[in-house]
mmCIF file of C-alpha atoms and ligand atoms in Angstrom:
data_model
loop_
_atom_site.group_PDB
_atom_site.id
_atom_site.type_symbol
_atom_site.label_atom_id
_atom_site.label_comp_id
_atom_site.label_asym_id
_atom_site.label_seq_id
_atom_site.Cartn_x
_atom_site.Cartn_y
_atom_site.Cartn_z
ATOM 1 C CA MET A 1034 0.000 0.000 0.000
ATOM 2 C CA GLY A 1035 2.905 2.362 0.709
ATOM 3 C CA GLU A 1036 2.897 5.508 2.764
ATOM 4 C CA VAL A 1037 -0.092 7.756 2.110
ATOM 5 C CA LYS A 1038 -0.445 11.321 3.347
ATOM 6 C CA VAL A 1039 -3.015 13.978 2.599
ATOM 7 C CA ILE A 1040 -2.238 17.667 2.982
ATOM 8 C CA GLY A 1041 -5.685 19.094 3.519
ATOM 9 C CA SER A 1042 -8.030 21.361 5.354
ATOM 10 C CA SER A 1043 -11.027 19.968 7.190
ATOM 11 C CA LYS A 1044 -13.172 22.857 5.880
ATOM 12 C CA SER A 1045 -12.328 22.192 2.236
ATOM 13 C CA LEU A 1046 -14.926 20.496 0.051
ATOM 14 C CA PHE A 1047 -12.136 19.464 -2.325
ATOM 15 C CA CYS A 1048 -10.311 17.649 0.478
ATOM 16 C CA ALA A 1049 -13.404 15.800 1.709
ATOM 17 C CA ARG A 1050 -13.759 13.983 -1.630
ATOM 18 C CA VAL A 1051 -10.184 12.681 -1.329
ATOM 19 C CA GLU A 1052 -10.749 11.426 2.219
ATOM 20 C CA TRP A 1053 -14.008 9.746 1.155
ATOM 21 C CA ALA A 1054 -12.236 7.937 -1.691
ATOM 22 C CA LEU A 1055 -9.442 6.684 0.584
ATOM 23 C CA LYS A 1056 -11.922 5.563 3.230
ATOM 24 C CA LEU A 1057 -14.132 3.756 0.684
ATOM 25 C CA LYS A 1058 -11.093 1.855 -0.527
ATOM 26 C CA GLY A 1059 -9.838 1.120 2.973
ATOM 27 C CA VAL A 1060 -6.538 2.954 2.417
ATOM 28 C CA GLU A 1061 -4.864 4.136 5.604
ATOM 29 C CA TYR A 1062 -3.481 7.638 5.490
ATOM 30 C CA GLU A 1063 -2.027 10.377 7.614
ATOM 31 C CA TYR A 1064 -3.885 13.695 7.477
ATOM 32 C CA LEU A 1065 -1.711 16.800 7.580
ATOM 33 C CA GLN A 1066 -3.959 19.701 8.522
ATOM 34 C CA GLU A 1067 -2.962 22.824 6.574
ATOM 35 C CA ASP A 1068 -3.432 26.396 7.770
ATOM 36 C CA LEU A 1069 -4.498 28.089 4.535
ATOM 37 C CA TRP A 1070 -3.864 31.552 6.009
ATOM 38 C CA ASN A 1071 -0.252 30.591 6.742
ATOM 39 C CA LYS A 1072 0.748 27.932 4.231
ATOM 40 C CA SER A 1073 3.357 25.371 5.206
ATOM 41 C CA THR A 1074 6.630 24.846 3.352
ATOM 42 C CA LEU A 1075 5.425 21.266 2.816
ATOM 43 C CA LEU A 1076 2.395 22.471 0.838
ATOM 44 C CA LEU A 1077 4.438 25.002 -1.147
ATOM 45 C CA LYS A 1078 7.014 22.334 -1.936
ATOM 46 C CA HIS A 1079 4.456 19.734 -3.036
ATOM 47 C CA ASN A 1080 2.025 21.997 -4.887
ATOM 48 C CA PRO A 1081 4.191 24.892 -6.104
ATOM 49 C CA VAL A 1082 1.933 25.514 -9.097
ATOM 50 C CA HIS A 1083 -1.424 26.140 -7.372
ATOM 51 C CA LYS A 1084 -0.367 26.239 -3.678
ATOM 52 C CA LYS A 1085 -3.722 24.683 -2.801
ATOM 53 C CA VAL A 1086 -5.055 21.694 -0.892
ATOM 54 C CA PRO A 1087 -5.635 18.812 -1.296
ATOM 55 C CA VAL A 1088 -2.303 17.219 -2.097
ATOM 56 C CA LEU A 1089 -1.961 13.444 -1.897
ATOM 57 C CA ILE A 1090 1.540 12.174 -1.171
ATOM 58 C CA HIS A 1091 2.025 8.515 -2.030
ATOM 59 C CA ASP A 1092 5.476 7.165 -1.203
ATOM 60 C CA ASP A 1093 6.875 10.716 -1.357
ATOM 61 C CA LYS A 1094 5.284 11.405 -4.762
ATOM 62 C CA PRO A 1095 2.891 14.387 -4.634
ATOM 63 C CA ILE A 1096 -0.316 14.654 -6.676
ATOM 64 C CA ALA A 1097 -2.401 17.832 -6.712
ATOM 65 C CA GLU A 1098 -5.936 18.687 -7.913
ATOM 66 C CA SER A 1099 -8.753 16.711 -6.331
ATOM 67 C CA LEU A 1100 -10.186 15.240 -9.563
ATOM 68 C CA VAL A 1101 -6.725 14.051 -10.610
ATOM 69 C CA ILE A 1102 -6.185 12.626 -7.126
ATOM 70 C CA LEU A 1103 -9.494 10.709 -7.266
ATOM 71 C CA GLU A 1104 -8.452 9.084 -10.541
ATOM 72 C CA TYR A 1105 -5.024 8.242 -9.126
ATOM 73 C CA ILE A 1106 -6.603 6.654 -6.056
ATOM 74 C CA ASP A 1107 -8.974 4.651 -8.250
ATOM 75 C CA GLU A 1108 -6.163 3.374 -10.471
ATOM 76 C CA THR A 1109 -3.822 2.594 -7.589
ATOM 77 C CA TRP A 1110 -6.163 0.821 -5.158
ATOM 78 C CA LYS A 1111 -8.543 -1.505 -6.939
ATOM 79 C CA ASP A 1112 -11.010 -2.267 -4.129
ATOM 80 C CA TYR A 1113 -14.300 -0.426 -4.479
ATOM 81 C CA PRO A 1114 -13.952 0.963 -8.045
ATOM 82 C CA LEU A 1115 -15.048 4.603 -8.246
ATOM 83 C CA LEU A 1116 -15.185 5.281 -11.986
ATOM 84 C CA PRO A 1117 -17.340 3.141 -14.292
ATOM 85 C CA GLU A 1118 -15.593 0.413 -16.310
ATOM 86 C CA ASP A 1119 -17.109 1.317 -19.667
ATOM 87 C CA PRO A 1120 -14.938 3.936 -21.498
ATOM 88 C CA TYR A 1121 -17.955 5.985 -22.599
ATOM 89 C CA GLU A 1122 -19.412 5.994 -19.089
ATOM 90 C CA ARG A 1123 -15.991 6.977 -17.723
ATOM 91 C CA ALA A 1124 -15.795 9.858 -20.180
ATOM 92 C CA MET A 1125 -19.278 11.008 -19.150
ATOM 93 C CA ALA A 1126 -18.386 10.851 -15.453
ATOM 94 C CA ARG A 1127 -15.295 13.006 -16.142
ATOM 95 C CA PHE A 1128 -17.382 15.424 -18.210
ATOM 96 C CA TRP A 1129 -19.938 15.961 -15.441
ATOM 97 C CA ALA A 1130 -17.262 16.204 -12.743
ATOM 98 C CA LYS A 1131 -15.520 18.973 -14.701
ATOM 99 C CA PHE A 1132 -18.844 20.669 -15.356
ATOM 100 C CA ALA A 1133 -19.854 20.489 -11.686
ATOM 101 C CA ASP A 1134 -16.555 21.993 -10.493
ATOM 102 C CA GLU A 1135 -16.351 24.684 -13.164
ATOM 103 C CA LYS A 1136 -20.005 25.697 -13.244
ATOM 104 C CA CYS A 1137 -21.653 24.652 -9.978
ATOM 105 C CA VAL A 1138 -18.880 25.011 -7.375
ATOM 106 C CA MET A 1139 -17.504 28.141 -9.058
ATOM 107 C CA GLY A 1140 -21.015 29.411 -9.825
ATOM 108 C CA ALA A 1141 -22.003 29.102 -6.163
ATOM 109 C CA PHE A 1142 -18.784 30.870 -5.080
ATOM 110 C CA VAL A 1143 -19.267 33.731 -7.520
ATOM 111 C CA ALA A 1144 -22.864 34.186 -6.297
ATOM 112 C CA PHE A 1145 -21.588 34.006 -2.699
ATOM 113 C CA LEU A 1146 -19.032 36.776 -3.256
ATOM 114 C CA LYS A 1147 -21.087 39.181 -5.364
ATOM 115 C CA GLU A 1148 -23.536 41.815 -4.202
ATOM 116 C CA GLY A 1149 -26.648 43.490 -5.609
ATOM 117 C CA GLU A 1150 -27.524 43.047 -9.258
ATOM 118 C CA GLU A 1151 -24.332 41.088 -9.962
ATOM 119 C CA LYS A 1152 -25.329 38.617 -7.236
ATOM 120 C CA GLU A 1153 -28.793 38.139 -8.766
ATOM 121 C CA LYS A 1154 -27.226 37.397 -12.156
ATOM 122 C CA ALA A 1155 -24.702 35.009 -10.619
ATOM 123 C CA ILE A 1156 -27.481 33.162 -8.755
ATOM 124 C CA GLU A 1157 -29.467 32.806 -11.968
ATOM 125 C CA SER A 1158 -26.453 31.438 -13.786
ATOM 126 C CA ALA A 1159 -25.628 28.965 -10.974
ATOM 127 C CA LEU A 1160 -29.258 27.771 -10.923
ATOM 128 C CA GLU A 1161 -29.058 27.088 -14.660
ATOM 129 C CA SER A 1162 -26.017 24.892 -14.037
ATOM 130 C CA PHE A 1163 -27.738 23.011 -11.196
ATOM 131 C CA THR A 1164 -30.620 22.264 -13.588
ATOM 132 C CA PHE A 1165 -28.223 20.097 -15.616
ATOM 133 C CA LEU A 1166 -27.283 18.127 -12.491
ATOM 134 C CA GLU A 1167 -30.972 17.669 -11.661
ATOM 135 C CA LYS A 1168 -31.432 16.013 -15.082
ATOM 136 C CA GLN A 1169 -28.402 13.784 -14.516
ATOM 137 C CA ILE A 1170 -29.667 12.371 -11.213
ATOM 138 C CA GLN A 1171 -33.319 11.958 -12.243
ATOM 139 C CA GLY A 1172 -34.487 8.343 -11.834
ATOM 140 C CA LYS A 1173 -31.321 7.222 -10.019
ATOM 141 C CA LYS A 1174 -30.507 6.834 -6.336
ATOM 142 C CA PHE A 1175 -26.882 7.885 -6.820
ATOM 143 C CA PHE A 1176 -25.000 9.571 -9.673
ATOM 144 C CA SER A 1177 -23.081 6.332 -10.079
ATOM 145 C CA GLY A 1178 -26.227 4.153 -10.263
ATOM 146 C CA ASP A 1179 -28.710 2.666 -7.842
ATOM 147 C CA ASP A 1180 -26.459 0.463 -5.744
ATOM 148 C CA ASN A 1181 -23.402 2.364 -4.583
ATOM 149 C CA ILE A 1182 -21.868 5.803 -4.517
ATOM 150 C CA GLY A 1183 -18.924 6.377 -6.888
ATOM 151 C CA TYR A 1184 -16.679 9.052 -8.379
ATOM 152 C CA LEU A 1185 -19.451 11.478 -9.367
ATOM 153 C CA ASP A 1186 -21.192 11.195 -5.987
ATOM 154 C CA LEU A 1187 -17.927 12.125 -4.261
ATOM 155 C CA VAL A 1188 -17.461 15.076 -6.623
ATOM 156 C CA MET A 1189 -21.018 16.302 -5.912
ATOM 157 C CA GLY A 1190 -20.595 15.506 -2.211
ATOM 158 C CA TRP A 1191 -20.148 19.179 -1.255
ATOM 159 C CA ILE A 1192 -23.787 19.949 -2.124
ATOM 160 C CA PRO A 1193 -25.510 18.551 0.998
ATOM 161 C CA HIS A 1194 -23.259 20.154 3.620
ATOM 162 C CA TRP A 1195 -20.960 22.820 2.152
ATOM 163 C CA LEU A 1196 -23.475 24.458 -0.177
ATOM 164 C CA ASN A 1197 -25.866 24.951 2.697
ATOM 165 C CA ALA A 1198 -23.171 26.786 4.700
ATOM 166 C CA ILE A 1199 -22.173 28.871 1.643
ATOM 167 C CA GLU A 1200 -25.840 29.794 1.175
ATOM 168 C CA GLU A 1201 -26.186 30.911 4.780
ATOM 169 C CA ALA A 1202 -22.992 32.982 4.769
ATOM 170 C CA GLY A 1203 -23.801 34.421 1.333
ATOM 171 C CA GLY A 1204 -27.464 35.211 2.133
ATOM 172 C CA MET A 1205 -28.875 33.271 -0.820
ATOM 173 C CA LYS A 1206 -30.663 30.036 -1.697
ATOM 174 C CA LEU A 1207 -29.613 27.790 -4.574
ATOM 175 C CA MET A 1208 -30.547 24.256 -3.526
ATOM 176 C CA ASP A 1209 -34.308 24.409 -3.344
ATOM 177 C CA ALA A 1210 -36.055 21.038 -2.877
ATOM 178 C CA GLN A 1211 -38.996 22.260 -4.994
ATOM 179 C CA LYS A 1212 -36.819 23.343 -7.887
ATOM 180 C CA PHE A 1213 -34.465 20.369 -7.686
ATOM 181 C CA PRO A 1214 -36.461 17.442 -6.214
ATOM 182 C CA SER A 1215 -34.209 14.665 -7.533
ATOM 183 C CA LEU A 1216 -31.027 16.399 -6.466
ATOM 184 C CA HIS A 1217 -32.579 17.001 -3.063
ATOM 185 C CA GLU A 1218 -33.504 13.316 -2.752
ATOM 186 C CA TRP A 1219 -29.937 12.399 -3.691
ATOM 187 C CA THR A 1220 -28.577 14.647 -0.923
ATOM 188 C CA GLN A 1221 -30.754 12.752 1.578
ATOM 189 C CA ASN A 1222 -29.512 9.367 0.316
ATOM 190 C CA PHE A 1223 -25.897 10.543 0.296
ATOM 191 C CA ILE A 1224 -25.759 11.969 3.820
ATOM 192 C CA GLU A 1225 -27.256 8.798 5.270
ATOM 193 C CA ILE A 1226 -23.984 6.967 4.526
ATOM 194 C CA PRO A 1227 -21.961 6.929 7.805
ATOM 195 C CA LEU A 1228 -18.548 7.121 6.097
ATOM 196 C CA ILE A 1229 -19.672 10.269 4.282
ATOM 197 C CA LYS A 1230 -21.005 11.987 7.391
ATOM 198 C CA GLU A 1231 -17.757 11.257 9.274
ATOM 199 C CA CYS A 1232 -15.871 13.786 7.137
ATOM 200 C CA PHE A 1233 -18.405 16.605 7.492
ATOM 201 C CA PRO A 1234 -16.891 19.458 9.502
ATOM 202 C CA PRO A 1235 -19.236 20.969 12.126
ATOM 203 C CA ARG A 1236 -21.744 23.196 10.339
ATOM 204 C CA ASP A 1237 -21.171 26.237 12.600
ATOM 205 C CA ALA A 1238 -17.427 26.120 11.988
ATOM 206 C CA LEU A 1239 -18.086 25.977 8.243
ATOM 207 C CA VAL A 1240 -20.488 28.944 8.319
ATOM 208 C CA ASN A 1241 -17.936 30.935 10.385
ATOM 209 C CA TYR A 1242 -15.231 30.032 7.891
ATOM 210 C CA PHE A 1243 -17.320 31.256 4.938
ATOM 211 C CA ASN A 1244 -18.330 34.418 6.835
ATOM 212 C CA PHE A 1245 -14.675 35.132 7.462
ATOM 213 C CA SER A 1246 -13.753 34.395 3.806
ATOM 214 C CA LEU A 1247 -16.461 36.768 2.631
ATOM 215 C CA SER A 1248 -15.252 39.634 4.858
ATOM 216 C CA TYR A 1249 -11.666 38.945 3.833
ATOM 217 C CA ASN A 1250 -12.504 38.947 0.095
ATOM 218 C CA ARG A 1251 -14.542 42.138 0.416
ATOM 219 C CA SER A 1252 -11.792 43.933 2.348
ATOM 220 C CA MET A 1253 -9.205 42.848 -0.257
ATOM 221 C CA ALA A 1254 -11.464 44.083 -3.072
ATOM 222 C CA ALA A 1255 -12.012 47.406 -1.253
ATOM 223 C CA ALA A 1256 -8.252 47.839 -0.706
ATOM 224 C CA LYS A 1257 -7.659 47.468 -4.463
ATOM 225 C CA GLN A 1258 -10.055 50.323 -5.332
HETATM 226 N N1 GSH B 1382 -9.197 22.715 -8.307
HETATM 227 C C1 GSH B 1382 -8.651 22.461 -7.006
HETATM 228 C C2 GSH B 1382 -9.240 23.438 -6.019
HETATM 229 C C3 GSH B 1382 -8.581 23.338 -4.651
HETATM 230 C C4 GSH B 1382 -8.870 24.566 -3.791
HETATM 231 O O1 GSH B 1382 -9.451 25.568 -4.248
HETATM 232 N N2 GSH B 1382 -8.467 24.467 -2.530
HETATM 233 C C5 GSH B 1382 -8.638 25.583 -1.618
HETATM 234 C C6 GSH B 1382 -9.264 25.104 -0.317
HETATM 235 S S1 GSH B 1382 -10.969 24.747 -0.548
HETATM 236 C C7 GSH B 1382 -7.265 26.170 -1.281
HETATM 237 O O2 GSH B 1382 -6.314 25.469 -1.085
HETATM 238 N N3 GSH B 1382 -7.208 27.496 -1.206
HETATM 239 C C8 GSH B 1382 -6.013 28.210 -0.851
HETATM 240 C C9 GSH B 1382 -5.757 29.357 -1.764
HETATM 241 O O3 GSH B 1382 -6.543 29.577 -2.719
HETATM 242 O O4 GSH B 1382 -4.780 30.059 -1.551
HETATM 243 C C10 GSH B 1382 -8.924 21.014 -6.626
HETATM 244 O O5 GSH B 1382 -9.876 20.430 -7.150
HETATM 245 O O6 GSH B 1382 -8.147 20.446 -5.847
#
């Protein structure tokens, strides 16, 4: 199995998906908690390009970017396959993962940070993106099928817990059970899984973290003007 370490932050939605994948596969790992306001030399050494968490270190070899890490984990430890076997299905899973990160995670963050008319526009655009996810999950228990969670479920795993905290801190509502009934049902199925819940940071701490991030971003933006 080798030595496995994760440089991460317990508040990061990108880090949770890596921990879920390792836990599902029964891989033991050491978690190195990163202070993102005072980055360690270890993080800067292992992810000099983006300087972000998560970083997986397997036998001293670093891998950055959560989607890349998930694929590495899936190819390295064969128990509990995460991606589908069929090449077309694999391509589709990668397509929707990229879409969800670029349009839904980023869309929610843009809406979170903006104010006034710009916020309204950003919310509208994020809702449009969530509509595509609603269509993807319709008629299925999980994104990866009816039986088990897989790669796409882990990628979407921020929606039940993190999105809710982002919404509260950002004073907005994106995940509406009426608008997105299938996605809402999926969130209920997903959070029932004990291994998933284990990695959820306390909700209050998450809301405080996003409140702080919002004030920080606004003060930085004001200082630039
Ligand atoms: N695309 C990256 C995003 C990772 C990311 O944004 N990580 C955040 C924590 S949630 C981070 O390290 N932020 C520090 C910074 O931006 O300086 C991934 O999927 O791993």
